[in-house]
Tab-separated table of C-alpha atoms in Angstrom:
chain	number	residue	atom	x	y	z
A	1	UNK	CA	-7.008	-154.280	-30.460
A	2	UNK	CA	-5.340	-155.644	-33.725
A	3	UNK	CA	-4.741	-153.675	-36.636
A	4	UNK	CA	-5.791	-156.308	-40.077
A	5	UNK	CA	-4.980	-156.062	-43.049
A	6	UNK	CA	-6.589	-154.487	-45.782
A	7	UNK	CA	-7.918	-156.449	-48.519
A	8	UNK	CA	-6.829	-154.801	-52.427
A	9	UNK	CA	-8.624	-154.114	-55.515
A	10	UNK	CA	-9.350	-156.493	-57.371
A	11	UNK	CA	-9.256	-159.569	-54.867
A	12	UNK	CA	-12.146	-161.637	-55.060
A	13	UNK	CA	-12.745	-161.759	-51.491
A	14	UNK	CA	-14.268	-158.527	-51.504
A	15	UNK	CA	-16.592	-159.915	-53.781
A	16	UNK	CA	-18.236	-162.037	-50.946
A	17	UNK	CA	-21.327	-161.057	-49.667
A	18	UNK	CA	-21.609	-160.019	-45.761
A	19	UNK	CA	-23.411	-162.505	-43.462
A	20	UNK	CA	-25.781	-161.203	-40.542
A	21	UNK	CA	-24.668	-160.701	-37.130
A	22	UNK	CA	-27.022	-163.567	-35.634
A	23	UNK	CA	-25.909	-162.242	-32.122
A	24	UNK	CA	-23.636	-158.851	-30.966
A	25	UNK	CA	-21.300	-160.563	-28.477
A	26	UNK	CA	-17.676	-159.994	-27.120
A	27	UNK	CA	-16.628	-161.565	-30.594
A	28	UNK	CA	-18.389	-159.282	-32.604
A	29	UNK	CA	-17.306	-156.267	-30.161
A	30	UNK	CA	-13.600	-157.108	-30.679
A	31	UNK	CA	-13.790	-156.997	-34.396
A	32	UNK	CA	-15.180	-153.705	-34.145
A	33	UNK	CA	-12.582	-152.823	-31.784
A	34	UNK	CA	-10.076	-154.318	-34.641
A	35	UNK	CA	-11.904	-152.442	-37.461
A	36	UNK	CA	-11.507	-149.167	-35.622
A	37	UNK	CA	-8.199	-149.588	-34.502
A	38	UNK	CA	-7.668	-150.508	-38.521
A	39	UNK	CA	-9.548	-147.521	-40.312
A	40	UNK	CA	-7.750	-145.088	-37.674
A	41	UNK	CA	-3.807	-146.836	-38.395
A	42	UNK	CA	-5.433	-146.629	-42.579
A	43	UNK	CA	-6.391	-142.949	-41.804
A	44	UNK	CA	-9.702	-143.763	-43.596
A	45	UNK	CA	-13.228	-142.818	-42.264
A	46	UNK	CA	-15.369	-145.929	-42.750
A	47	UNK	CA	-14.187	-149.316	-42.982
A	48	UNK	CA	-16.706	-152.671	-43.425
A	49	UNK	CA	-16.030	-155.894	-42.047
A	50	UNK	CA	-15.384	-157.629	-45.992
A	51	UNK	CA	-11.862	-155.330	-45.927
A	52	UNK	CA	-10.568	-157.383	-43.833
A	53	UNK	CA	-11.168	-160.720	-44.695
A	54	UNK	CA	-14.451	-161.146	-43.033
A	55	UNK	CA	-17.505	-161.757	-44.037
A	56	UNK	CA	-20.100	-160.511	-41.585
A	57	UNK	CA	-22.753	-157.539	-41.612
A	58	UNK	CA	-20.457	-155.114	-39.599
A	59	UNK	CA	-19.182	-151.381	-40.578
A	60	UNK	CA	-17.463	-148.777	-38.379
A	61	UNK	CA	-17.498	-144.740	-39.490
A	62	UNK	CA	-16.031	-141.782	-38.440
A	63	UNK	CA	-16.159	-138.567	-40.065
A	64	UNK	CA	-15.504	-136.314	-37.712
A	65	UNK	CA	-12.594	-133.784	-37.845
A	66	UNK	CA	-10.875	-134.640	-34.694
A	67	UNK	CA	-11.288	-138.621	-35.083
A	68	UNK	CA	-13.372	-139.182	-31.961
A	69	UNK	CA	-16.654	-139.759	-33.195
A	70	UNK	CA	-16.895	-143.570	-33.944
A	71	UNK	CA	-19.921	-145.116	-35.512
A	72	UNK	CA	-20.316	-148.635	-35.840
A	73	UNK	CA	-23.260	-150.207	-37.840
A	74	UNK	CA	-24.368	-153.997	-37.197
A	75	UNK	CA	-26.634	-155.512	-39.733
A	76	UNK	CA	-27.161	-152.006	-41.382
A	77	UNK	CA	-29.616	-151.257	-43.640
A	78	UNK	CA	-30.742	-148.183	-45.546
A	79	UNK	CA	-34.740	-148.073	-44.908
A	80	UNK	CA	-35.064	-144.571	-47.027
A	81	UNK	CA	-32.919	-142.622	-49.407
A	82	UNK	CA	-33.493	-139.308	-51.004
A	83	UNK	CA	-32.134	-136.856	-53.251
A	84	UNK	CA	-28.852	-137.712	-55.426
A	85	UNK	CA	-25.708	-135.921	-55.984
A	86	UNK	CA	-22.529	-135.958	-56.947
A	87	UNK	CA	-19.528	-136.889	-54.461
A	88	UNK	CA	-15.927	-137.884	-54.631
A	89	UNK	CA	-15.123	-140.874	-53.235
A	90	UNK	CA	-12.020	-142.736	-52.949
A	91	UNK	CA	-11.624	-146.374	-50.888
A	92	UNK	CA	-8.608	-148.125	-48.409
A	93	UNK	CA	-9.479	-150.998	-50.656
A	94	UNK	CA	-8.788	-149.306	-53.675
A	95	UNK	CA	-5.569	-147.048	-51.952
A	96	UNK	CA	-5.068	-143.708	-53.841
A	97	UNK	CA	-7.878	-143.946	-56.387
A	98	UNK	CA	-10.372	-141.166	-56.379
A	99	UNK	CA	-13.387	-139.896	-58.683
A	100	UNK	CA	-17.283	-138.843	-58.677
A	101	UNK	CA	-19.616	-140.807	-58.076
A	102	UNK	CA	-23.561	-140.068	-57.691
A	103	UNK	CA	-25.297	-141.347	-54.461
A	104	UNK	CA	-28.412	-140.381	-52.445
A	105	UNK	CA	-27.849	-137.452	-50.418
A	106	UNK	CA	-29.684	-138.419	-47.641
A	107	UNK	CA	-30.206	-141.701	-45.816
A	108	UNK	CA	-32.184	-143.314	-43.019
A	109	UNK	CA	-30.301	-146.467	-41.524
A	110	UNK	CA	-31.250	-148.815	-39.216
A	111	UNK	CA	-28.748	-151.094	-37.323
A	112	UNK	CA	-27.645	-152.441	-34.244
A	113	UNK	CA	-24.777	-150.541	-32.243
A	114	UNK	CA	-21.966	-152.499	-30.267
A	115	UNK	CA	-24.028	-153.551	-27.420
A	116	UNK	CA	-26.807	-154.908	-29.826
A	117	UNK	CA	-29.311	-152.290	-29.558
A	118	UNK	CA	-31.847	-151.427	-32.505
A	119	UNK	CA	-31.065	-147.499	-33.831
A	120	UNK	CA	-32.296	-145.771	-36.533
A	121	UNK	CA	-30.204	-142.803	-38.028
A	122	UNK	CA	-31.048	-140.302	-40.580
A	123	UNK	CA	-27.501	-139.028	-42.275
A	124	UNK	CA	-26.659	-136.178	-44.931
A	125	UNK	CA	-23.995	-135.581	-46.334
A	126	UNK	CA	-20.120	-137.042	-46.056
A	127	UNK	CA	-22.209	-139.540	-42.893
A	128	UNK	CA	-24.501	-140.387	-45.881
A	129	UNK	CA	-22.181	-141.325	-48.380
A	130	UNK	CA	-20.132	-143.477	-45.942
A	131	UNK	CA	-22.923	-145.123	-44.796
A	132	UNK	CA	-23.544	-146.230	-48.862
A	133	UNK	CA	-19.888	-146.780	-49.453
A	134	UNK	CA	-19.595	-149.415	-46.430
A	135	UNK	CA	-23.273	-150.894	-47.010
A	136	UNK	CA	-21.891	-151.278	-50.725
A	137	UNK	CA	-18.888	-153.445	-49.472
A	138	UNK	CA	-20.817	-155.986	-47.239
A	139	UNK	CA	-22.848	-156.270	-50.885
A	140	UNK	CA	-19.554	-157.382	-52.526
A	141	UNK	CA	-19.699	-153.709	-54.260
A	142	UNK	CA	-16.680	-151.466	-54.418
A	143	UNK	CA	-17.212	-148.024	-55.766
A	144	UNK	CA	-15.162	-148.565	-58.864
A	145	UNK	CA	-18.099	-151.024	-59.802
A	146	UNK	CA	-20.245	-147.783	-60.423
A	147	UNK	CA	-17.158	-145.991	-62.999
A	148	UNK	CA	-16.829	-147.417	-66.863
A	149	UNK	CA	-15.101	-150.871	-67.551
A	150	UNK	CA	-12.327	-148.556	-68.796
A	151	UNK	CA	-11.822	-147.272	-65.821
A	152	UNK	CA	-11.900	-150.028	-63.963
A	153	UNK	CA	-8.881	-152.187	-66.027
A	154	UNK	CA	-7.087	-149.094	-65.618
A	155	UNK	CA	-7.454	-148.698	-61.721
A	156	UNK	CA	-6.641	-152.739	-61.566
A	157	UNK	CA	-3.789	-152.490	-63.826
A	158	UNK	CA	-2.254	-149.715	-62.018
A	159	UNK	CA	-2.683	-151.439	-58.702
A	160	UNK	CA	-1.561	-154.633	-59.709
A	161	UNK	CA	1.346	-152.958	-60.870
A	162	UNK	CA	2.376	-150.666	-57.765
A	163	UNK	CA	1.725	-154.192	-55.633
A	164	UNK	CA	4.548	-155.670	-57.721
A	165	UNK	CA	6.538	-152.493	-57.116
A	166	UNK	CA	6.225	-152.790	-53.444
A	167	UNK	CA	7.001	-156.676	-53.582
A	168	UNK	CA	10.444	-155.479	-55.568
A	169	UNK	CA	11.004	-153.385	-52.904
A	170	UNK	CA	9.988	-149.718	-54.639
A	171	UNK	CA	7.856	-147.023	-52.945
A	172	UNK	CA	4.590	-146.484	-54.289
A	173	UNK	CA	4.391	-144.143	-57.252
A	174	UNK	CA	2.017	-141.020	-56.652
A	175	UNK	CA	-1.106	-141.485	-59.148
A	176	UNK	CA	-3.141	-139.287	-61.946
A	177	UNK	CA	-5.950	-141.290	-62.795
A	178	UNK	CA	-9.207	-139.112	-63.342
A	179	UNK	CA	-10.071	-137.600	-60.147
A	180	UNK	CA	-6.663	-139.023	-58.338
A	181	UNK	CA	-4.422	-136.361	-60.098
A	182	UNK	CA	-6.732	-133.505	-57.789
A	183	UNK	CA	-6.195	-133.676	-53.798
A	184	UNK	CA	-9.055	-135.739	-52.503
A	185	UNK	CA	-11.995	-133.766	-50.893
A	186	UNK	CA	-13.126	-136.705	-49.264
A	187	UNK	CA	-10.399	-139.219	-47.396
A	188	UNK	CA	-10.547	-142.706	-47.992
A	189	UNK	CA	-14.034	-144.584	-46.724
């Protein structure tokens, strides 16, 4: 396995929008492998296929407390979604930014699994919100897409200028941007 790297707020690659999976093969298995072994090293709970640099219909979760529940979605798609709520989300694109969002509360997804098999999985929920959050980033949609313009310039400007920091050789700053300044209830998806 190979741990990638992470693609940052606001690159334009994460823009792109996710390709289908024509066919699950050894390929396709190792990037999962490499998406897990990335979102585990990122201590994040979901990560989709567009963090990394590429740009195919593939998303691995876990949300489980002990990290040994892996999910991985191939050519997901949400077939039903009910209720809506509010959540806090925060993203390993977007590193250290949290706030509220409002997403369905439940889902129904269909995708294939690592071998290529057809599932279907109804999630509530944290699972639910994931599932959104990754689906979201194979659209070229990061969750800062859904906060005011505001917000957004602020989150870039901020990034853009802890990136610089790092390139001088500093250690990232902590942040206090909205929701940031609270300890996150949900890790980074």
């Amino acid at each position: 396995m190979t741990k990638l790297a992470i693609l940052e707020y606001p690159d334009p690659r994460l823009r792109t929008r996710a390709e289908p999976v024509a066919k699950v093969d050894d390929a396709v298995r190792q990037l999962v492998d490499d998406l897990l072994e990335t979102m585990y090293s990122a201590n994040g709970i979901g990560l989709a296929a567009t963090q990394v640099d590429v740009h195919r219909r593939v998303l691995v979760l876990d949300v489980s407390d002990a990290r040994d529940q892996p999910r991985v979605f191939i050519n997901p798609e949400i077939v039903d979604a009910q209720g809506r709520g509010p959540g806090e989300e925060g993203c390993l694109s977007v590193p250290g930014i949290y706030d509220k969002l409002q997403r369905a509360t439940s889902v129904r997804v269909r995708a294939l699994d690592r071998d290529g098999r057809t599932f279907e999985l109804q999630a509530d929920g944290l699972l639910a919100i994931c599932i959104q959050h990754e689906i979201d980033h194979l659209e070229g949609r990061l969750f800062v897409d859904y906060l005011s313009e505001l917000k957004r310039q602020m989150i870039r400007r901020r990034l853009e200028k802890e990136r610089k920091q790092r390139a001088d050789g500093a250690e990232r700053p902590s942040r206090a941007l909205g929701a940031a300044a609270r300890r996150p209830v949900v890790p980074a998806l």
